[in-house]
Short mmCIF file of C-alpha atoms and ligand atoms in Angstrom, two decimals:
data_model
loop_
_atom_site.label_atom_id
_atom_site.label_comp_id
_atom_site.label_asym_id
_atom_site.label_seq_id
_atom_site.Cartn_x
_atom_site.Cartn_y
_atom_site.Cartn_z
CA MET S 1 -118.04 22.08 21.03
CA GLN S 2 -115.14 21.77 23.48
CA LYS S 3 -116.66 18.59 24.69
CA ARG S 4 -117.10 17.26 21.15
CA LEU S 5 -113.42 18.02 20.43
CA ALA S 6 -112.37 16.13 23.52
CA GLU S 7 -114.55 13.21 22.44
CA ILE S 8 -113.03 13.16 18.98
CA LEU S 9 -109.54 13.12 20.43
CA GLN S 10 -110.51 10.32 22.75
CA GLU S 11 -112.08 8.28 19.97
CA ALA S 12 -109.10 8.82 17.71
CA LYS S 13 -106.79 7.61 20.47
CA GLN S 14 -108.82 4.50 21.05
CA GLU S 15 -109.38 3.58 17.44
CA LEU S 16 -105.82 4.23 16.40
CA GLY S 17 -104.54 2.27 19.36
CA SER S 18 -106.34 -0.80 18.07
CA ALA S 19 -105.71 -0.28 14.33
CA GLU S 20 -103.86 -3.42 13.24
CA THR S 21 -103.37 -2.73 9.56
CA LEU S 22 -102.17 0.13 7.36
CA ALA S 23 -105.53 0.06 5.57
CA ARG S 24 -107.37 0.52 8.85
CA ALA S 25 -105.07 3.44 9.84
CA GLU S 26 -105.75 5.11 6.48
CA GLU S 27 -109.48 4.66 7.02
CA LEU S 28 -109.14 6.46 10.38
CA ARG S 29 -107.08 9.27 8.85
CA VAL S 30 -109.92 9.94 6.37
CA ARG S 31 -112.52 9.67 9.10
CA PHE S 32 -110.84 12.18 11.45
CA LEU S 33 -108.88 14.52 9.19
CA GLY S 34 -110.37 14.10 5.70
CA LYS S 35 -112.37 16.77 3.85
CA LYS S 36 -115.59 15.25 5.13
CA GLY S 37 -114.02 14.26 8.43
CA GLU S 38 -115.38 14.92 11.84
CA LEU S 39 -112.84 17.64 12.71
CA THR S 40 -113.41 19.46 9.45
CA GLU S 41 -117.15 19.45 10.20
CA ILE S 42 -116.49 21.23 13.52
CA LEU S 43 -114.19 23.84 12.01
CA ARG S 44 -116.79 24.46 9.35
CA SER S 45 -119.56 24.99 11.94
CA MET S 46 -117.59 27.73 13.74
CA GLY S 47 -119.09 30.37 11.44
CA GLY S 48 -121.77 31.27 13.96
CA LEU S 49 -119.37 32.00 16.83
CA SER S 50 -118.12 35.34 18.09
CA PRO S 51 -114.56 36.32 17.02
CA GLU S 52 -113.12 35.54 20.49
CA GLU S 53 -114.88 32.22 20.70
CA ARG S 54 -113.82 31.42 17.16
CA LYS S 55 -110.21 32.15 18.06
CA SER S 56 -110.14 29.99 21.13
CA MET S 57 -112.17 27.22 19.48
CA GLY S 58 -109.90 27.39 16.44
CA GLN S 59 -106.83 26.96 18.63
CA ALA S 60 -108.42 24.08 20.45
CA ALA S 61 -109.47 22.38 17.21
CA ASN S 62 -106.01 22.85 15.70
CA SER S 63 -104.32 21.39 18.70
CA VAL S 64 -106.64 18.36 18.53
CA ARG S 65 -105.84 18.11 14.83
CA GLY S 66 -102.11 18.31 15.59
CA GLU S 67 -102.47 15.69 18.23
CA ILE S 68 -104.36 13.31 15.90
CA GLU S 69 -101.81 13.89 13.13
CA ARG S 70 -99.02 13.00 15.50
CA MET S 71 -100.80 9.82 16.60
CA LEU S 72 -101.50 8.85 12.99
CA GLU S 73 -97.87 9.41 12.09
CA GLU S 74 -96.77 7.25 14.97
CA ARG S 75 -99.24 4.50 14.09
CA PHE S 76 -98.25 4.49 10.41
CA THR S 77 -94.57 4.29 11.31
CA SER S 78 -95.02 1.39 13.65
CA LEU S 79 -97.36 -0.50 11.29
CA LYS S 80 -94.90 -0.08 8.39
CA GLU S 81 -92.09 -1.27 10.60
CA ALA S 82 -94.11 -4.33 11.62
CA ALA S 83 -94.94 -5.10 7.96
CA LYS S 84 -91.29 -4.84 7.03
CA ASN S 85 -90.22 -7.12 9.87
CA LEU S 86 -92.83 -9.66 8.87
CA ARG S 87 -91.54 -9.64 5.29
CA PHE S 88 -87.96 -10.05 6.47
CA LYS S 89 -89.01 -12.97 8.57
CA GLU S 90 -90.86 -14.64 5.71
CA GLU S 91 -88.08 -14.07 3.21
CA ARG S 92 -85.31 -15.12 5.53
CA ILE S 93 -82.75 -17.42 3.91
CA ASP S 94 -80.87 -19.86 6.06
CA VAL S 95 -77.44 -19.90 4.47
CA THR S 96 -76.28 -22.61 6.85
CA GLU S 97 -78.88 -25.08 5.56
CA PRO S 98 -77.17 -27.91 3.66
CA GLY S 99 -77.62 -27.86 -0.15
CA LYS S 100 -79.86 -30.31 -1.96
CA VAL S 101 -77.66 -32.98 -3.49
CA LYS S 102 -78.65 -33.69 -7.09
CA ALA S 103 -78.11 -37.27 -8.20
CA LEU S 104 -75.37 -37.18 -10.85
CA GLY S 105 -75.40 -39.76 -13.60
CA SER S 106 -72.26 -41.48 -14.81
CA LYS S 107 -70.92 -42.63 -18.15
CA HIS S 108 -71.76 -46.16 -19.16
CA PRO S 109 -68.70 -48.43 -18.92
CA LEU S 110 -69.01 -49.21 -22.66
CA THR S 111 -69.01 -45.48 -23.43
CA VAL S 112 -65.93 -45.09 -21.25
CA THR S 113 -64.23 -47.94 -23.12
CA ILE S 114 -65.20 -46.64 -26.58
CA GLU S 115 -63.97 -43.18 -25.64
CA GLU S 116 -60.66 -44.52 -24.38
CA ILE S 117 -60.02 -46.65 -27.47
CA SER S 118 -61.10 -43.78 -29.75
CA ARG S 119 -58.77 -41.38 -27.94
CA ILE S 120 -55.80 -43.72 -28.48
CA PHE S 121 -56.41 -44.02 -32.22
CA GLN S 122 -57.27 -40.34 -32.59
CA SER S 123 -53.91 -39.55 -31.03
CA MET S 124 -52.39 -41.60 -33.88
CA GLY S 125 -54.27 -39.47 -36.42
CA TYR S 126 -57.34 -41.63 -37.04
CA GLN S 127 -60.69 -40.01 -37.85
CA ILE S 128 -63.99 -41.34 -36.53
CA ALA S 129 -66.26 -42.75 -39.27
CA GLU S 130 -69.87 -43.71 -38.77
CA GLY S 131 -72.18 -46.16 -40.48
CA PRO S 132 -75.81 -47.21 -40.03
CA GLU S 133 -76.91 -50.13 -37.88
CA ILE S 134 -79.38 -51.11 -40.60
CA GLU S 135 -77.22 -52.16 -43.53
CA THR S 136 -77.48 -53.73 -46.93
CA VAL S 137 -76.54 -57.37 -47.35
CA PHE S 138 -74.15 -56.07 -49.99
CA ASN S 139 -72.19 -53.86 -47.57
CA ASN S 140 -72.29 -56.33 -44.70
CA PHE S 141 -71.30 -59.43 -46.71
CA ASP S 142 -70.84 -59.20 -50.50
CA ALA S 143 -68.55 -56.19 -50.65
CA LEU S 144 -66.55 -57.70 -47.79
CA ASN S 145 -65.73 -60.71 -49.93
CA ALA S 146 -67.89 -63.13 -47.94
CA ALA S 147 -68.66 -66.22 -50.01
CA PRO S 148 -72.32 -66.69 -51.01
CA ASN S 149 -72.54 -69.67 -48.67
CA HIS S 150 -70.64 -68.06 -45.78
CA PRO S 151 -72.17 -69.37 -42.52
CA ALA S 152 -72.57 -65.89 -40.99
CA ARG S 153 -75.11 -65.10 -43.74
CA ASP S 154 -77.44 -67.72 -42.30
CA MET S 155 -80.92 -66.62 -41.19
CA THR S 156 -80.22 -68.25 -37.85
CA ASP S 157 -77.17 -66.04 -37.29
CA THR S 158 -78.25 -62.73 -38.77
CA PHE S 159 -81.29 -60.52 -38.25
CA TYR S 160 -82.69 -59.91 -41.73
CA ILE S 161 -85.16 -57.10 -42.28
CA THR S 162 -85.72 -57.99 -45.92
CA GLU S 163 -83.79 -60.23 -48.29
CA ASP S 164 -81.36 -57.35 -49.00
CA VAL S 165 -81.40 -55.45 -45.71
CA LEU S 166 -80.23 -56.56 -42.28
CA LEU S 167 -79.01 -55.41 -38.88
CA ARG S 168 -75.26 -55.29 -39.39
CA THR S 169 -73.45 -58.21 -37.82
CA GLN S 170 -70.14 -56.33 -37.66
CA THR S 171 -68.79 -52.79 -38.07
CA SER S 172 -66.78 -53.93 -41.12
CA PRO S 173 -69.35 -52.51 -43.62
CA VAL S 174 -68.09 -49.08 -42.54
CA GLN S 175 -64.88 -50.09 -44.35
CA VAL S 176 -66.94 -50.43 -47.55
CA ARG S 177 -68.67 -47.08 -47.04
CA THR S 178 -65.37 -45.36 -46.24
CA LEU S 179 -63.64 -46.82 -49.32
CA GLN S 180 -66.52 -45.59 -51.47
CA ALA S 181 -66.50 -42.12 -49.94
CA GLN S 182 -62.81 -41.30 -49.42
CA LYS S 183 -59.56 -41.48 -51.34
CA PRO S 184 -56.28 -42.54 -49.66
CA SER S 185 -54.76 -41.83 -47.41
CA ILE S 186 -57.56 -43.31 -45.37
CA LYS S 187 -57.21 -43.62 -41.61
CA VAL S 188 -60.46 -44.23 -39.75
CA ILE S 189 -61.91 -46.07 -36.80
CA SER S 190 -65.60 -46.72 -36.40
CA PRO S 191 -67.25 -47.64 -33.12
CA GLY S 192 -70.82 -48.87 -33.20
CA ARG S 193 -73.51 -51.39 -32.42
CA CYS S 194 -73.76 -54.81 -34.07
CA PHE S 195 -76.42 -57.50 -33.93
CA ARG S 196 -76.43 -61.26 -34.12
CA CYS S 197 -79.09 -63.90 -33.36
CA ASP S 198 -77.36 -65.11 -30.23
CA THR S 199 -79.08 -66.38 -27.13
CA PRO S 200 -77.90 -64.19 -24.25
CA ASP S 201 -75.50 -65.83 -21.83
CA ALA S 202 -72.45 -64.68 -19.87
CA THR S 203 -70.43 -64.01 -23.04
CA HIS S 204 -73.12 -63.49 -25.73
CA SER S 205 -75.56 -60.70 -26.35
CA PRO S 206 -77.70 -60.22 -29.48
CA MET S 207 -76.61 -56.58 -29.44
CA PHE S 208 -72.99 -55.66 -28.82
CA HIS S 209 -70.36 -53.14 -29.89
CA GLN S 210 -67.33 -53.28 -32.10
CA ILE S 211 -64.66 -50.84 -33.11
CA GLU S 212 -63.47 -51.17 -36.67
CA GLY S 213 -60.21 -49.75 -37.98
CA LEU S 214 -59.07 -49.13 -41.53
CA LEU S 215 -55.88 -47.66 -42.91
CA VAL S 216 -55.18 -47.48 -46.64
CA ASP S 217 -52.24 -45.79 -48.32
CA GLU S 218 -49.32 -46.45 -50.62
CA GLY S 219 -46.81 -49.01 -49.35
CA ILE S 220 -48.65 -50.16 -46.22
CA THR S 221 -47.41 -53.52 -44.95
CA MET S 222 -48.10 -56.01 -42.19
CA ALA S 223 -45.33 -54.30 -40.21
CA ASP S 224 -47.48 -51.14 -40.04
CA LEU S 225 -50.39 -53.22 -38.78
CA LYS S 226 -48.31 -54.88 -36.10
CA GLY S 227 -46.64 -51.66 -35.00
CA THR S 228 -49.96 -49.82 -34.76
CA LEU S 229 -51.79 -52.54 -32.85
CA ASP S 230 -48.86 -53.21 -30.54
CA CYS S 231 -48.80 -49.52 -29.70
CA PHE S 232 -52.56 -49.60 -29.07
CA ALA S 233 -52.24 -52.65 -26.77
CA LYS S 234 -49.53 -50.95 -24.70
CA GLU S 235 -51.66 -47.82 -24.38
CA ILE S 236 -54.80 -49.58 -23.23
CA PHE S 237 -53.37 -52.46 -21.14
CA GLY S 238 -50.12 -50.90 -19.94
CA SER S 239 -46.62 -50.40 -21.33
CA GLN S 240 -45.41 -53.85 -20.20
CA THR S 241 -47.94 -55.54 -22.52
CA ARG S 242 -46.57 -57.84 -25.24
CA THR S 243 -48.50 -58.83 -28.35
CA LYS S 244 -48.63 -61.96 -30.48
CA PHE S 245 -50.21 -62.39 -33.92
CA ARG S 246 -51.73 -65.77 -34.77
CA PRO S 247 -52.76 -66.65 -38.34
CA HIS S 248 -56.51 -66.68 -38.78
CA HIS S 249 -59.09 -66.28 -41.52
CA PHE S 250 -61.47 -63.46 -42.38
CA PRO S 251 -63.01 -63.09 -45.85
CA PHE S 252 -62.08 -59.39 -46.14
CA THR S 253 -58.40 -59.64 -45.16
CA GLU S 254 -55.46 -61.59 -46.58
CA PRO S 255 -53.41 -62.49 -44.71
CA SER S 256 -55.56 -62.41 -41.57
CA ALA S 257 -54.58 -62.70 -37.94
CA GLU S 258 -55.83 -62.53 -34.41
CA MET S 259 -53.88 -60.48 -31.92
CA ASP S 260 -53.31 -61.73 -28.39
CA VAL S 261 -51.94 -59.61 -25.57
CA SER S 262 -49.90 -60.89 -22.66
CA CYS S 263 -52.22 -61.24 -19.69
CA PHE S 264 -52.36 -57.90 -17.88
CA LYS S 265 -53.44 -59.69 -14.71
CA CYS S 266 -50.63 -62.23 -14.28
CA GLY S 267 -48.13 -60.78 -16.76
CA GLY S 268 -48.11 -64.02 -18.75
CA LYS S 269 -47.57 -66.62 -16.01
CA GLY S 270 -51.08 -67.97 -16.39
CA CYS S 271 -54.13 -67.18 -14.23
CA ARG S 272 -57.92 -67.28 -14.17
CA VAL S 273 -58.28 -64.26 -16.49
CA CYS S 274 -56.10 -65.77 -19.27
CA LYS S 275 -57.33 -69.28 -18.49
CA GLY S 276 -53.80 -70.37 -17.69
CA SER S 277 -52.35 -69.56 -21.12
CA GLY S 278 -50.76 -66.21 -20.29
CA TRP S 279 -52.35 -64.70 -23.42
CA ILE S 280 -55.67 -63.06 -24.11
CA GLU S 281 -57.24 -62.72 -27.56
CA ILE S 282 -58.16 -59.11 -28.23
CA LEU S 283 -58.96 -58.50 -31.88
CA GLY S 284 -59.06 -59.66 -35.48
CA CYS S 285 -56.98 -57.97 -38.14
CA GLY S 286 -55.29 -58.37 -41.48
CA MET S 287 -54.24 -56.79 -44.74
CA VAL S 288 -57.29 -55.54 -46.64
CA HIS S 289 -58.23 -58.03 -49.36
CA PRO S 290 -57.73 -56.62 -52.89
CA ASN S 291 -61.38 -57.49 -53.67
CA VAL S 292 -62.42 -55.10 -50.90
CA LEU S 293 -60.06 -52.34 -52.00
CA ALA S 294 -61.50 -52.69 -55.50
CA ILE S 295 -64.92 -51.64 -54.12
CA GLY S 296 -63.49 -48.16 -53.70
CA GLY S 297 -62.10 -48.29 -57.25
CA LEU S 298 -58.55 -48.23 -55.92
CA ASP S 299 -55.53 -49.41 -57.91
CA THR S 300 -54.69 -52.49 -55.85
CA GLU S 301 -51.15 -52.55 -57.20
CA LYS S 302 -50.53 -49.11 -55.78
CA TYR S 303 -52.55 -49.11 -52.59
CA THR S 304 -52.54 -51.52 -49.69
CA GLY S 305 -54.01 -51.28 -46.24
CA PHE S 306 -54.77 -53.00 -43.00
CA ALA S 307 -57.95 -53.42 -41.03
CA PHE S 308 -58.85 -54.54 -37.57
CA GLY S 309 -61.96 -55.11 -35.52
CA MET S 310 -62.46 -55.60 -31.80
CA GLY S 311 -65.36 -56.29 -29.47
CA VAL S 312 -65.91 -53.44 -27.03
CA GLU S 313 -67.70 -55.58 -24.43
CA ARG S 314 -64.87 -58.11 -24.44
CA ILE S 315 -62.27 -55.41 -23.81
CA ALA S 316 -64.40 -53.74 -21.14
CA MET S 317 -64.97 -57.09 -19.41
CA LEU S 318 -61.25 -57.82 -19.38
CA LYS S 319 -60.26 -54.34 -18.32
CA TYR S 320 -62.81 -54.00 -15.53
CA GLY S 321 -63.04 -57.64 -14.49
CA VAL S 322 -66.71 -57.97 -15.46
CA ASP S 323 -67.64 -61.65 -15.80
CA ASP S 324 -71.09 -61.39 -17.42
CA ILE S 325 -71.80 -59.36 -20.58
CA ARG S 326 -75.47 -59.01 -19.60
CA LEU S 327 -74.50 -56.65 -16.77
CA PHE S 328 -73.78 -53.99 -19.40
CA PHE S 329 -77.34 -54.01 -20.66
CA GLU S 330 -79.37 -54.49 -17.49
CA ASN S 331 -78.52 -50.92 -16.55
CA ASP S 332 -78.61 -51.54 -12.84
CA VAL S 333 -77.22 -48.26 -11.46
CA ARG S 334 -75.34 -50.10 -8.73
CA PHE S 335 -73.26 -51.66 -11.53
CA ILE S 336 -73.13 -48.70 -13.92
CA GLU S 337 -72.14 -46.28 -11.14
CA GLN S 338 -68.87 -48.09 -10.46
CA PHE S 339 -67.28 -46.74 -13.65
CA ARG S 340 -67.55 -43.03 -12.83
N1 LIG F 1 -65.63 -58.22 -38.52
C1 LIG F 1 -64.91 -59.21 -37.76
C2 LIG F 1 -65.87 -59.91 -36.81
O1 LIG F 1 -66.95 -59.42 -36.58
C3 LIG F 1 -63.79 -58.58 -36.95
C4 LIG F 1 -62.68 -58.13 -37.83
C5 LIG F 1 -61.62 -59.01 -38.07
C6 LIG F 1 -62.67 -56.89 -38.41
C7 LIG F 1 -60.58 -58.64 -38.89
C8 LIG F 1 -61.62 -56.49 -39.22
C9 LIG F 1 -60.58 -57.39 -39.45
O2 LIG F 1 -61.55 -55.28 -39.80
O3 LIG F 1 -59.55 -57.02 -40.26
O4 LIG F 1 -65.53 -60.95 -36.34
#
């Protein structure tokens, strides 16, 4: 029995020494110390021994048991430690590693321009109005006082969807919608897309943007128009900018004008940007025609107003020195990115 005890101790030492996992160590604990374990078997078989023998065998068995327990304990501790270290190693975070740079998009230059123009007019108390890109012929032409034979109505100039519905050729129909929906005082601008059957070239695109403006109230005069648009020009092109109003014709305004600004590049001396004239045409404007005001059921003796409309691409091209309108719509990031 002594010999068997010594063997068990020896085996336990060997096996535990080579136990690589916690599961294996647990298996060995059951094998040596469990209820059906080898040591328990021996203790159980001591019944047939004399009291002295039982005492000394008991002591011997207990000391082997103690020894195995100690070895198990040691093995468990070191295996747990190793498992923990392995986990730490796997979960290690290198805080010095450089971050992943996410590609950041940028605002489209036309968006930047629309936002800047909108901000200027909003600061003067204008509200933003919106209208659909698919419009009625009535809103796009008739209600805007365009003669039945007006050239812009031509199939070759305008995208018709049906006889009565088209892709708006200008943002001016928003004037009609606003006059029908609001009572004075009216003070709105309306940025949006417009469409015309134009063959794309450096200055033409079948899709482009305009910003419309409309102000209607009692006692509005041309002086209000000039003051407002002069203020706008100084905001967007710089405080040294001068403005000039040239007579023009639009069906929906009377009188009508085009506004030029002194060239922001050469200051008016004449250069490539202003084509030597010192002036750059920026927008169309005028006093709202009584026929248009009547669409909103307004008393045209009491109320007057002014309107204006400008091409966003044209302003963006001038402001940023872009010489081909198509660049705005090709969406080449190398171009778009420059307006961050
Ligand atoms: N709708 C005109 C165009 O597309 C621009 C315009 C001119 C708008 C004068 C206006 C205005 O509101 O008063 O050419």
